[in-house]
Amino acid sequence: MKKLLDQITEEVQKAFAASGYEEEYGKVTLSNRPDLCEYQCNGSMAAAKKYRCAPIQIAGKVAEELQKSAVFEEVLAVNPGFINLKVSSSFVQTYLRKMQKDERLGCDKADKPRTIIVDYGGPNVAKPLHVGHLRSAIIGESVKRLGRFAGHEMIGDIHLGDWGLQMGLIITELKRRKPELPYFDESFTGDYPEEAPFTISELEEIYPTASARSKEDEDYKNEAMEATYLVQHGHRGYQAVLQHILDVSVADLKKNYANLNVEFDLWKGESDAQPYIPGLVKMLKDKGFAYESEGALVVDVKEDTDTKEVPPCMILKSDGASLYTTTDLATIVERMKLYRPDEMIYVVDKRQEMHFVQVFRCARKTGLVAADTGLKFLGFGTMNGKDGKPFKTREGGVMRLEHLLSDINEEMYRKIVENSEAEIPENEARKTAEIVGLSAVKYGDLSNQASKDYVFDVERFTSFEGNTGPYILYTIVRIKSILNKYREMGFDPEAGMIGMPGNETQKNLMLRLARFNGAVLNAFEELAPHKICAYIYELANAFNKFYHETKILGEENAEVRSELVAVLVLTKRVLETCIGILGFEAPERM
Ligand code: ARG
C-alpha cells in the first residue's frame, strides 16, 4: 500500500500541475502546527521565486484547485504562502479499511529483497556476558527483525570472540590447576574425554583469575601467549580444551540470549575466519596492496578528503601474528563466499568506529566486496549509570547481564503486585514481571538514538507512565481486556469494520494508525529502531486519549460500537507488530 503521506503528496502535486506550476513544489509534510492542520505544503515559497510572484498567490490558486479533491476536508492558503491541509474522514477510513484487511497492515514487502548480514552480539567466549554486550544484542536483534519485516533476507551472525589471548590464559590456568589432565600430556595419543574439565561457573572464574595473574607475572603471561600461539597452530590437546571452552560457553550464551529474546541464525566466530587468512594475505601481497612498514604488513587506506588521520590497515604484525582487522577482513571473505550478501551491518560500540573505517576501506580497495555491496557501521554509545559513568555494580565492578535482568525483574514484580487490583498468583506475577521487565530494558535502550550514550535508569524504565516499555504494554493489555469483555458480551471483535471517525480524537488516532507503513520503512532505511519507539509512543498516547474520552463498550448503537472496537483491534495489531520488531511481547494482563 502506498504511504498515506505519499498519496497526499501526489494529490497536492497534481493540483500544482493543474494550476500551471511544476509538480515538484507539491511536497507535503506533517504539520508542525497540529492545532491548525494535519499536513502542510510549503512549496509555494520556493515556487514563488521561480514564477516571480507572491507565494500566497500560488498557494491560493493551488488551494482552490484542491477544493475539488476528495482527499481533503479543509484546504487553506495562509500567509505568507503555506497551504494548510486536513484530510477527509472518508479518506482516512478507506485507508484504514485496506490496512485492516491486509495481514501486513499495509506495509508492502521490498520488491527487490536484499540479503543482509547483521553482525551483532559479539560476545567473547569464556568471559561472562556483561552489560556492554547488551546494547549490541538489543539493537542488532531489532535491526534484523525490522529488515525481515520489510521483506529482506536477514542473517544474524553472533560473531563470537573466540580467537584471542583469553584462550591461552584459560589453558595456562587450567594446566596450573590440573596438570594431570591428558590435554597437557604431550605424549598422549588417545581420545580426549568428552566431558569438559570445568563447568560454566568455573570457567567464568578461571578467566578473570588468569587475566589478573598474567598482569603480575611475566612468565605466566608468556606462557599464556605461547599457549595462544599453540592453540592457533594446531596443538591437539589445546584444541581439545578450546572445543570444551566453546561448547560450555555457547550453551550458556544460548540460554542468556534466549532470555533476551535474541536469536542468531549463525553462531560463527573469529576462529571460523582463520582459514581464509593465508589466502587473503597472499592476494594482498600479490596484487601489490600490502607493503611492509617497520616489519609489519599494512595496506594504506587514507583518502584525500580525510579530515582526521586514518592510519594504515594492519594485516600482520612483525612477528607474523594476525590482528582484529585481519580477522574481520577474513570474515568478509568468508561471508562473500558462503552467503553472497548485498550488505553487511555491524552493530558495535561506536568506539570501534576507526577499526571499521579501516576494514571497510581496505575491503573495498582490495576488491573483497563488490562495488555495490553495502558495508555499514551502526555504532552505539555507552550505557551509563545514574552517575553518568559506564554502568557498574554497586561495588563498582562490571555488571553481569544476568544480574541486571534479575534486578529489573524484581523491581517489575514489586510494581505489578502493587498495581494490580485483583490478586495475581505468584507464578503468574513472576512470569509477567519477566515479560514486562524485558520490555523495560529493551525499550529503555531502543528509544534512544543508537549512537547516543544513555543513562540506564531502572526507576524510569520500569515506570508504567511516560515513554517506557511498560507503558506501551499497559496500553496493549488495556485493549486486550476491553476486547475480552466485548467477547464476553457475545460479540466478535474481528467482525467490525473501521467506521468514520466520530470526533477529532478518534481521527487523530486513525491518522496515526495510517502512518504505520511509513514509520516502519523509514526506520529500516535509517536503521533507526528509535523511530519505531517514537511512533508507538505517540500512537499509545493517541489511543489513551481516545480511550478516556470515548464510551466504547458502553456505546448503545451496536454498529457504532463494533466500529470503535475495530479501531481497537487495529491499534492492538499495530502495537503488537511494532513491539515484535523491537524484540519483546505483551503479557495477557499486568
Ligand atoms: N568481540 C568484539 C568485542 O567484544 C565485538 C565484535 C564485533 N564484531 C566484529 N565483526 N568485529 O569488542
Coordinates of C-alpha atoms and ligand atoms in Angstrom, one line a residue:
M1 CA 0.0 0.0 0.0
K2 CA 1.2 3.4 -0.8
K3 CA 2.1 5.5 2.2
L4 CA -0.6 7.9 3.3
L5 CA 1.8 10.8 3.1
D6 CA 2.8 9.8 -0.5
Q7 CA -0.8 9.7 -1.5
I8 CA -1.5 13.1 -0.1
T9 CA 1.6 14.5 -1.7
E10 CA 0.6 13.1 -5.1
E11 CA -2.8 14.8 -4.8
V12 CA -1.1 18.2 -4.0
Q13 CA 1.4 17.7 -6.8
K14 CA -1.5 17.2 -9.2
A15 CA -3.0 20.4 -8.0
F16 CA 0.2 22.3 -8.6
A17 CA 0.4 20.9 -12.1
A18 CA -3.2 21.7 -12.8
S19 CA -2.6 25.3 -11.6
G20 CA 0.3 25.7 -14.0
Y21 CA 3.2 25.1 -11.7
E22 CA 5.8 22.4 -11.6
E23 CA 4.5 19.5 -9.5
E24 CA 7.8 19.0 -7.6
Y25 CA 6.7 22.0 -5.4
G26 CA 3.8 20.0 -4.1
K27 CA 5.8 18.2 -1.4
V28 CA 3.7 17.7 1.8
T29 CA 5.0 17.2 5.3
L30 CA 3.3 16.6 8.7
S31 CA 2.1 19.8 10.1
N32 CA 4.3 21.5 12.7
R33 CA 1.2 23.3 14.0
P34 CA -1.2 20.3 14.7
D35 CA -3.6 22.8 16.3
L36 CA -4.2 24.3 12.9
C37 CA -3.9 21.5 10.5
E38 CA -2.8 17.9 10.0
Y39 CA -0.5 18.3 7.0
Q40 CA 1.1 21.2 5.2
C41 CA 2.7 22.2 2.0
N42 CA 5.3 24.9 1.9
G43 CA 6.2 24.6 -1.8
S44 CA 4.6 27.9 -2.8
M45 CA 7.5 29.7 -1.2
A46 CA 10.1 28.1 -3.4
A47 CA 7.8 28.3 -6.4
A48 CA 7.3 32.0 -5.9
K49 CA 11.0 32.5 -6.7
K50 CA 10.8 30.7 -9.9
Y51 CA 7.4 32.2 -11.1
R52 CA 8.2 35.6 -9.8
C53 CA 5.1 36.3 -7.9
A54 CA 3.8 36.3 -4.3
P55 CA 3.8 32.9 -2.6
I56 CA 0.3 33.5 -1.3
Q57 CA -0.9 33.9 -4.8
I58 CA 0.4 30.4 -5.7
A59 CA -0.9 28.9 -2.5
G60 CA -4.3 30.4 -3.2
K61 CA -4.5 29.1 -6.7
V62 CA -3.4 25.6 -5.6
A63 CA -5.8 25.6 -2.6
E64 CA -8.7 26.5 -4.9
E65 CA -7.8 23.5 -7.1
L66 CA -7.6 21.3 -4.1
Q67 CA -11.1 22.1 -3.0
K68 CA -12.2 19.7 -5.7
S69 CA -10.2 16.8 -4.2
A70 CA -12.0 14.1 -2.1
V71 CA -8.8 13.6 -0.2
F72 CA -9.2 16.8 1.8
E73 CA -11.8 18.2 4.1
E74 CA -10.2 21.5 4.6
V75 CA -7.6 23.4 2.5
L76 CA -6.4 26.8 3.5
A77 CA -3.9 29.1 1.9
V78 CA -2.3 31.2 4.7
N79 CA 0.3 33.9 4.7
P80 CA 3.0 34.1 3.7
G81 CA 2.2 31.1 1.4
F82 CA 1.5 28.0 3.3
I83 CA -1.1 25.5 2.4
N84 CA -2.7 24.0 5.5
L85 CA -4.4 20.7 5.0
K86 CA -6.9 18.5 6.8
V87 CA -7.6 15.2 5.2
S88 CA -11.2 14.0 4.8
S89 CA -12.6 11.4 7.2
S90 CA -13.6 9.1 4.4
F91 CA -10.1 9.1 3.0
V92 CA -8.7 8.0 6.3
Q93 CA -11.5 5.5 6.8
T94 CA -10.8 3.9 3.4
Y95 CA -7.1 3.8 4.1
L96 CA -7.6 2.0 7.4
R97 CA -10.1 -0.4 5.9
K98 CA -7.5 -1.6 3.5
M99 CA -5.0 -1.8 6.3
Q100 CA -7.4 -3.8 8.4
K101 CA -7.8 -6.4 5.6
D102 CA -4.1 -6.7 5.0
E103 CA -2.2 -9.1 7.2
R104 CA 0.9 -6.9 6.8
L105 CA -1.1 -3.8 7.8
G106 CA -0.4 -2.1 4.6
C107 CA 3.3 -2.4 4.6
D108 CA 4.5 -3.9 1.3
K109 CA 7.4 -6.3 1.2
A110 CA 10.5 -5.0 -0.5
D111 CA 10.1 -5.7 -4.2
K112 CA 13.9 -6.3 -4.5
P113 CA 14.7 -8.3 -1.4
R114 CA 18.4 -8.0 -0.3
T115 CA 20.5 -10.5 1.6
I116 CA 21.8 -8.7 4.6
I117 CA 24.1 -10.0 7.3
V118 CA 23.8 -8.3 10.7
D119 CA 26.9 -8.8 12.8
Y120 CA 25.8 -8.3 16.4
G121 CA 26.1 -9.6 19.9
G122 CA 29.9 -10.2 19.5
P123 CA 30.4 -11.7 23.0
N124 CA 33.8 -13.0 23.9
V125 CA 33.8 -16.7 24.7
A126 CA 34.7 -17.7 28.3
K127 CA 34.1 -14.2 29.6
P128 CA 30.7 -13.6 31.2
L129 CA 28.2 -11.6 29.2
H130 CA 28.1 -8.2 30.7
V131 CA 26.1 -5.0 30.1
G132 CA 28.5 -3.9 27.4
H133 CA 27.1 -6.7 25.2
L134 CA 23.6 -5.8 26.0
R135 CA 23.2 -2.9 23.5
S136 CA 24.6 -4.8 20.6
A137 CA 22.2 -7.6 21.2
I138 CA 19.2 -5.4 21.6
I139 CA 19.8 -3.1 18.7
G140 CA 21.1 -5.8 16.4
E141 CA 18.1 -8.0 17.0
S142 CA 15.7 -5.2 16.3
V143 CA 17.5 -4.1 13.1
K144 CA 17.4 -7.8 12.0
R145 CA 13.6 -8.0 12.7
L146 CA 13.0 -4.7 11.1
G147 CA 14.7 -5.8 7.9
R148 CA 12.9 -9.1 8.0
F149 CA 9.5 -7.4 8.3
A150 CA 10.4 -5.1 5.4
G151 CA 10.9 -8.3 3.3
H152 CA 14.7 -8.7 3.2
E153 CA 16.7 -11.9 3.8
M154 CA 18.3 -11.1 7.1
I155 CA 21.0 -13.3 8.5
G156 CA 22.0 -12.6 12.1
D157 CA 25.6 -13.6 12.9
I158 CA 26.8 -13.5 16.5
H159 CA 30.5 -13.3 15.5
L160 CA 31.9 -14.8 18.7
G161 CA 35.2 -13.5 20.0
D162 CA 36.8 -16.9 20.2
W163 CA 40.3 -16.3 19.0
G164 CA 42.2 -14.3 21.5
L165 CA 44.6 -14.4 24.3
Q166 CA 41.8 -15.3 26.6
M167 CA 42.0 -18.8 25.3
G168 CA 45.7 -19.1 26.1
L169 CA 45.1 -17.7 29.5
I170 CA 42.4 -20.3 30.3
I171 CA 44.6 -23.1 29.0
T172 CA 47.5 -21.9 31.1
E173 CA 45.4 -21.6 34.3
L174 CA 43.8 -24.9 33.7
K175 CA 47.2 -26.5 33.3
R176 CA 48.4 -25.0 36.5
R177 CA 45.4 -26.3 38.4
K178 CA 45.1 -29.7 36.8
P179 CA 48.4 -30.6 35.2
E180 CA 47.4 -34.3 35.3
L181 CA 44.8 -33.8 32.5
P182 CA 45.6 -35.6 29.3
Y183 CA 45.4 -32.3 27.3
F184 CA 48.7 -31.4 28.8
D185 CA 50.4 -34.7 28.3
E186 CA 52.5 -34.2 25.1
S187 CA 52.8 -38.0 24.6
F188 CA 49.1 -38.7 24.9
T189 CA 47.7 -40.0 21.6
G190 CA 44.3 -41.4 22.7
D191 CA 40.9 -39.8 22.5
Y192 CA 40.4 -36.9 24.9
P193 CA 37.4 -37.0 27.3
E194 CA 34.1 -35.9 26.0
E195 CA 33.2 -34.2 29.3
A196 CA 34.6 -30.7 29.8
P197 CA 37.0 -30.4 32.7
F198 CA 35.1 -27.4 34.0
T199 CA 31.6 -26.0 34.4
I200 CA 30.5 -22.6 33.2
S201 CA 30.8 -21.1 36.6
E202 CA 34.3 -22.5 37.0
L203 CA 35.2 -21.2 33.5
E204 CA 33.9 -17.8 34.4
E205 CA 36.1 -17.8 37.5
I206 CA 39.2 -19.2 35.7
Y207 CA 39.4 -16.4 33.1
P208 CA 39.5 -13.3 35.5
T209 CA 41.9 -15.1 37.8
A210 CA 44.2 -15.9 34.9
S211 CA 43.9 -12.5 33.5
A212 CA 44.8 -10.9 36.8
R213 CA 47.7 -13.2 37.3
S214 CA 49.1 -12.5 33.9
K215 CA 49.3 -8.8 34.7
E216 CA 51.5 -9.5 37.7
D217 CA 53.5 -12.5 36.5
E218 CA 55.6 -12.0 33.3
D219 CA 56.4 -15.7 32.9
Y220 CA 52.8 -16.7 33.3
K221 CA 51.8 -14.2 30.6
N222 CA 54.5 -15.5 28.3
E223 CA 53.2 -19.0 28.9
A224 CA 49.6 -17.9 28.0
M225 CA 50.9 -16.2 24.8
E226 CA 52.7 -19.4 23.9
A227 CA 49.6 -21.4 24.6
T228 CA 47.6 -19.0 22.4
Y229 CA 50.1 -19.5 19.6
L230 CA 50.0 -23.2 20.0
V231 CA 46.2 -23.5 20.1
Q232 CA 46.0 -21.4 17.0
H233 CA 48.6 -23.5 15.2
G234 CA 47.1 -27.0 15.7
H235 CA 48.2 -28.2 19.2
R236 CA 46.0 -31.2 19.6
G237 CA 45.5 -31.1 23.3
Y238 CA 44.9 -27.4 23.5
Q239 CA 42.5 -27.5 20.7
A240 CA 40.5 -30.1 22.6
V241 CA 40.4 -27.7 25.5
L242 CA 39.4 -24.9 23.2
Q243 CA 36.5 -27.0 22.0
H244 CA 35.4 -27.6 25.6
I245 CA 35.6 -23.9 26.2
L246 CA 33.4 -23.2 23.2
D247 CA 30.9 -25.8 24.0
V248 CA 30.4 -24.8 27.6
S249 CA 30.3 -21.1 26.7
V250 CA 28.0 -21.4 23.8
A251 CA 25.5 -23.4 25.8
D252 CA 25.5 -20.7 28.4
L253 CA 25.3 -17.9 25.9
K254 CA 22.3 -19.5 24.2
K255 CA 20.5 -19.6 27.4
N256 CA 21.3 -15.9 28.1
Y257 CA 20.3 -14.7 24.7
A258 CA 17.1 -16.7 24.8
N259 CA 16.2 -14.8 28.0
L260 CA 16.7 -11.6 26.0
N261 CA 14.5 -12.9 23.1
V262 CA 17.6 -12.7 20.9
E263 CA 18.2 -15.3 18.3
F264 CA 21.1 -15.8 15.9
D265 CA 21.0 -17.6 12.6
L266 CA 24.7 -18.1 12.6
W267 CA 26.9 -19.0 15.6
K268 CA 30.1 -18.3 13.8
G269 CA 33.2 -16.8 15.4
E270 CA 36.5 -15.3 14.7
S271 CA 38.1 -18.7 14.6
D272 CA 35.9 -19.6 11.5
A273 CA 37.6 -16.9 9.6
Q274 CA 41.2 -18.0 10.3
P275 CA 41.4 -20.5 7.4
Y276 CA 40.8 -17.6 5.0
I277 CA 43.8 -15.5 6.3
P278 CA 46.7 -17.1 4.3
G279 CA 44.8 -16.7 1.0
L280 CA 43.9 -13.1 1.9
V281 CA 47.5 -12.2 2.8
K282 CA 48.8 -13.8 -0.4
M283 CA 46.3 -11.9 -2.5
L284 CA 47.1 -8.6 -0.8
K285 CA 50.8 -9.1 -1.4
D286 CA 50.5 -10.4 -5.0
K287 CA 48.2 -7.6 -6.1
G288 CA 50.5 -5.1 -4.5
F289 CA 48.0 -3.7 -2.0
A290 CA 50.1 -4.7 1.1
Y291 CA 53.5 -3.5 1.8
E292 CA 56.0 -3.8 4.7
S293 CA 56.2 -1.0 7.2
E294 CA 58.5 -1.3 10.2
G295 CA 58.3 -5.1 9.9
A296 CA 54.5 -5.2 9.8
L297 CA 52.4 -5.8 6.7
V298 CA 49.9 -3.0 6.1
V299 CA 47.5 -1.6 3.5
D300 CA 47.1 2.2 3.1
V301 CA 43.5 3.3 3.4
K302 CA 43.7 7.0 3.8
E303 CA 41.8 9.2 1.4
D304 CA 42.4 12.8 0.2
T305 CA 39.2 14.1 1.8
D306 CA 40.0 12.8 5.3
T307 CA 39.9 15.4 7.9
K308 CA 41.4 13.2 10.6
E309 CA 44.2 10.7 10.2
V310 CA 43.2 7.2 9.1
P311 CA 46.2 5.0 9.9
P312 CA 47.1 2.1 7.5
C313 CA 45.2 -1.1 8.0
M314 CA 47.5 -3.6 9.7
I315 CA 47.3 -7.1 8.2
L316 CA 50.2 -8.9 10.0
K317 CA 52.3 -7.8 13.0
S318 CA 56.1 -8.0 12.7
D319 CA 56.0 -11.5 14.4
G320 CA 53.6 -12.7 11.7
A321 CA 50.6 -12.7 14.0
S322 CA 47.2 -11.6 12.6
L323 CA 45.1 -9.0 14.2
Y324 CA 41.4 -7.9 14.8
T325 CA 41.5 -6.2 11.4
T326 CA 42.8 -9.3 9.7
T327 CA 40.1 -11.4 11.3
D328 CA 37.4 -9.0 10.2
L329 CA 38.7 -8.9 6.7
A330 CA 38.9 -12.7 6.5
T331 CA 35.3 -12.8 7.8
I332 CA 34.3 -10.6 4.9
V333 CA 36.0 -13.0 2.5
E334 CA 34.2 -15.9 4.2
R335 CA 30.8 -14.2 4.1
M336 CA 31.1 -13.2 0.5
K337 CA 32.0 -16.8 -0.4
L338 CA 29.3 -18.5 1.7
Y339 CA 26.4 -16.1 1.6
R340 CA 27.0 -13.5 -1.1
P341 CA 25.3 -10.7 1.0
D342 CA 24.2 -7.5 -0.6
E343 CA 25.0 -5.8 2.6
M344 CA 26.7 -6.3 6.0
I345 CA 25.7 -4.2 9.0
Y346 CA 27.9 -4.2 12.1
V347 CA 26.3 -3.3 15.4
V348 CA 29.3 -2.5 17.5
D349 CA 30.3 0.0 20.2
K350 CA 31.0 3.3 18.4
R351 CA 34.5 3.5 20.0
Q352 CA 35.4 0.9 17.4
E353 CA 34.5 3.2 14.5
M354 CA 38.0 3.7 13.3
H355 CA 38.6 0.0 13.1
F356 CA 35.6 -0.4 10.8
V357 CA 36.6 2.6 8.7
Q358 CA 39.9 0.8 8.1
V359 CA 38.3 -2.6 7.5
F360 CA 35.7 -1.3 5.1
R361 CA 38.1 0.8 3.1
C362 CA 40.5 -2.0 2.9
A363 CA 37.8 -4.4 1.8
R364 CA 36.6 -2.0 -0.9
K365 CA 40.0 -1.0 -2.2
T366 CA 41.2 -4.6 -2.5
G367 CA 38.0 -5.8 -4.0
L368 CA 36.9 -8.2 -1.3
V369 CA 33.4 -7.0 -1.8
A370 CA 31.6 -6.0 -4.9
A371 CA 31.3 -2.2 -5.6
D372 CA 27.6 -2.3 -4.7
T373 CA 27.9 -4.4 -1.5
G374 CA 26.9 -2.2 1.4
L375 CA 29.1 -2.1 4.4
K376 CA 27.5 -0.2 7.3
F377 CA 28.7 0.5 10.8
L378 CA 25.9 1.1 13.3
G379 CA 27.9 2.3 16.2
F380 CA 26.2 2.7 19.6
G381 CA 27.0 4.8 22.6
T382 CA 27.7 3.8 26.2
M383 CA 25.1 2.7 28.7
N384 CA 25.8 4.8 31.7
G385 CA 24.7 4.6 35.3
K386 CA 22.9 7.5 37.0
D387 CA 26.3 9.0 37.9
G388 CA 26.9 9.5 34.1
K389 CA 29.7 6.9 34.1
P390 CA 29.6 3.5 32.4
F391 CA 27.1 1.3 34.2
K392 CA 28.7 -0.7 37.1
T393 CA 27.5 -2.7 40.0
R394 CA 27.1 -1.1 43.4
E395 CA 30.5 -2.4 44.3
G396 CA 32.0 -0.8 41.2
G397 CA 32.6 -4.0 39.3
V398 CA 31.4 -5.0 35.8
M399 CA 27.7 -5.8 36.0
R400 CA 26.7 -9.2 34.7
L401 CA 23.8 -9.3 32.4
E402 CA 22.0 -11.9 34.4
H403 CA 22.2 -9.8 37.5
L404 CA 21.0 -6.7 35.7
L405 CA 18.0 -8.6 34.3
S406 CA 17.1 -10.1 37.7
D407 CA 17.3 -6.7 39.3
I408 CA 14.8 -5.3 36.8
N409 CA 12.5 -8.3 37.1
E410 CA 12.5 -7.9 40.9
E411 CA 11.5 -4.3 40.6
M412 CA 8.9 -5.1 38.0
Y413 CA 7.4 -7.9 40.2
R414 CA 7.1 -5.4 43.0
K415 CA 5.3 -2.9 40.8
I416 CA 3.0 -5.5 39.3
V417 CA 1.9 -6.8 42.7
E418 CA 1.4 -3.2 43.9
N419 CA -0.5 -2.2 40.8
S420 CA -2.9 -5.0 40.2
E421 CA -6.4 -4.7 41.6
A422 CA -7.0 -8.4 41.6
E423 CA -4.8 -10.9 43.4
I424 CA -2.4 -12.4 40.8
P425 CA -1.0 -15.8 41.6
E426 CA 2.7 -15.6 42.5
N427 CA 4.0 -17.6 39.5
E428 CA 1.9 -15.6 37.0
A429 CA 3.2 -12.3 38.6
R430 CA 6.8 -13.6 38.2
K431 CA 6.2 -14.6 34.6
T432 CA 4.6 -11.3 33.8
A433 CA 7.4 -9.4 35.6
E434 CA 9.9 -11.1 33.2
I435 CA 7.9 -10.2 30.1
V436 CA 7.4 -6.6 31.2
G437 CA 11.0 -6.4 32.6
L438 CA 12.4 -7.2 29.2
S439 CA 10.3 -4.5 27.6
A440 CA 11.6 -2.0 30.2
V441 CA 15.2 -2.9 29.3
K442 CA 14.8 -3.1 25.6
Y443 CA 12.6 -0.1 25.1
G444 CA 14.8 1.9 27.5
D445 CA 17.7 1.2 25.2
L446 CA 15.9 1.4 21.8
S447 CA 14.0 4.6 22.4
N448 CA 17.4 6.4 22.3
Q449 CA 19.1 7.1 19.1
A450 CA 21.7 4.2 19.0
S451 CA 24.8 6.4 18.6
K452 CA 24.0 8.4 21.8
D453 CA 25.1 7.4 25.3
Y454 CA 22.2 7.0 27.7
V455 CA 21.5 6.6 31.4
F456 CA 20.2 3.2 32.5
D457 CA 17.6 4.3 34.9
V458 CA 15.7 1.3 36.5
E459 CA 13.2 3.6 38.2
R460 CA 12.2 5.4 35.0
F461 CA 12.5 2.4 32.6
T462 CA 10.1 0.3 34.8
S463 CA 7.5 3.0 35.2
F464 CA 4.0 2.4 33.8
E465 CA 3.8 6.0 32.7
G466 CA 5.8 8.0 30.2
N467 CA 7.9 6.9 27.3
T468 CA 8.6 3.4 28.5
G469 CA 8.2 -0.2 27.5
P470 CA 5.8 -1.0 30.4
Y471 CA 3.6 2.0 29.3
I472 CA 3.3 0.5 25.8
L473 CA 2.5 -2.9 27.2
Y474 CA 0.0 -1.4 29.5
T475 CA -1.8 0.1 26.6
I476 CA -1.9 -3.2 24.8
V477 CA -3.1 -5.0 27.9
R478 CA -5.8 -2.4 28.3
I479 CA -7.1 -3.1 24.8
K480 CA -6.9 -6.9 25.3
S481 CA -9.1 -6.5 28.4
I482 CA -11.7 -4.4 26.6
L483 CA -11.8 -6.9 23.7
N484 CA -12.2 -9.8 26.2
K485 CA -15.2 -8.0 27.8
Y486 CA -16.6 -7.5 24.3
R487 CA -16.3 -11.2 23.6
E488 CA -17.9 -12.0 27.0
M489 CA -20.8 -9.8 25.8
G490 CA -21.2 -12.3 23.0
F491 CA -19.6 -10.3 20.1
D492 CA -16.7 -11.0 17.8
P493 CA -14.2 -8.1 17.9
E494 CA -12.8 -9.1 14.5
A495 CA -16.2 -8.7 12.8
G496 CA -16.4 -4.9 12.8
M497 CA -15.3 -2.6 10.0
I498 CA -13.5 0.7 10.5
G499 CA -16.0 3.5 10.6
M500 CA -15.9 7.2 10.0
P501 CA -14.1 9.0 12.9
G502 CA -16.7 10.3 15.4
N503 CA -14.5 13.2 16.5
E504 CA -11.1 14.8 16.3
T505 CA -9.5 12.5 18.9
Q506 CA -10.6 9.4 17.0
K507 CA -9.5 10.9 13.7
N508 CA -6.1 11.7 15.2
L509 CA -5.8 8.1 16.4
M510 CA -6.8 6.8 13.0
L511 CA -4.3 9.1 11.2
R512 CA -1.5 7.8 13.4
L513 CA -2.5 4.2 12.7
A514 CA -2.3 5.1 9.0
R515 CA 1.3 6.1 9.4
F516 CA 2.4 2.6 10.3
N517 CA 4.0 1.6 7.0
G518 CA 5.8 4.9 6.7
A519 CA 7.2 4.6 10.2
V520 CA 8.5 1.0 9.7
L521 CA 10.0 1.6 6.3
N522 CA 11.6 4.8 7.4
A523 CA 13.0 3.2 10.5
F524 CA 14.6 0.5 8.4
E525 CA 16.0 2.9 5.8
E526 CA 17.8 4.8 8.6
L527 CA 18.5 1.7 10.7
A528 CA 16.8 3.6 13.5
P529 CA 14.7 1.4 15.8
H530 CA 14.2 4.6 17.9
K531 CA 11.8 5.8 15.3
I532 CA 9.6 2.8 15.9
C533 CA 9.6 3.7 19.6
A534 CA 8.7 7.3 18.9
Y535 CA 5.9 6.1 16.6
I536 CA 4.3 3.7 19.1
Y537 CA 4.7 6.2 21.9
E538 CA 2.6 8.7 20.0
L539 CA 0.2 6.1 18.9
A540 CA -0.2 4.8 22.5
N541 CA -0.8 8.4 23.6
A542 CA -3.4 9.0 20.9
F543 CA -5.1 5.7 21.8
N544 CA -5.2 6.5 25.6
K545 CA -6.7 9.9 24.9
F546 CA -9.3 8.3 22.8
Y547 CA -10.0 5.7 25.4
H548 CA -10.5 8.2 28.1
E549 CA -12.8 10.4 26.0
T550 CA -14.9 7.7 24.4
K551 CA -17.6 5.3 25.6
I552 CA -16.6 2.1 23.9
L553 CA -18.4 -0.9 25.3
G554 CA -21.0 1.5 26.8
E555 CA -21.9 2.8 23.3
E556 CA -25.5 1.8 22.7
N557 CA -25.6 1.7 18.9
A558 CA -24.2 -1.7 18.1
E559 CA -23.0 -0.7 14.7
V560 CA -21.0 2.3 16.1
R561 CA -19.7 0.1 18.9
S562 CA -18.4 -2.5 16.5
E563 CA -16.6 0.3 14.5
L564 CA -15.0 1.6 17.7
V565 CA -13.9 -2.0 18.5
A566 CA -12.4 -2.3 15.0
V567 CA -10.2 0.7 15.8
L568 CA -9.1 -1.0 19.0
V569 CA -8.3 -4.2 17.2
L570 CA -6.2 -2.4 14.6
T571 CA -4.4 -0.4 17.3
K572 CA -3.5 -3.6 19.0
R573 CA -2.3 -5.2 15.9
V574 CA -0.1 -2.3 15.0
L575 CA 1.3 -2.0 18.5
E576 CA 2.0 -5.7 18.7
T577 CA 3.7 -5.8 15.3
C578 CA 5.9 -2.9 16.4
I579 CA 7.0 -4.4 19.7
G580 CA 7.6 -7.7 17.9
I581 CA 10.0 -5.7 15.7
L582 CA 11.6 -4.2 18.8
G583 CA 12.0 -7.7 20.2
F584 CA 9.6 -8.1 23.0
E585 CA 6.0 -9.0 23.6
A586 CA 3.0 -8.2 25.7
P587 CA 1.5 -10.3 28.6
E588 CA -2.2 -11.1 28.8
R589 CA -2.6 -8.9 31.8
M590 CA -0.5 -6.9 34.2
Ligands
ARG1 N1 34.0 -9.3 20.3 C1 34.1 -7.9 20.0 C2 34.2 -7.1 21.3 O1 33.8 -7.6 22.3 C3 33.0 -7.3 19.2 C4 32.9 -8.0 17.8 C5 32.2 -7.0 16.8 N2 32.1 -7.5 15.5 C6 33.1 -7.6 14.6 N3 32.9 -8.1 13.4 N4 34.3 -7.1 14.9 O2 34.6 -5.9 21.3

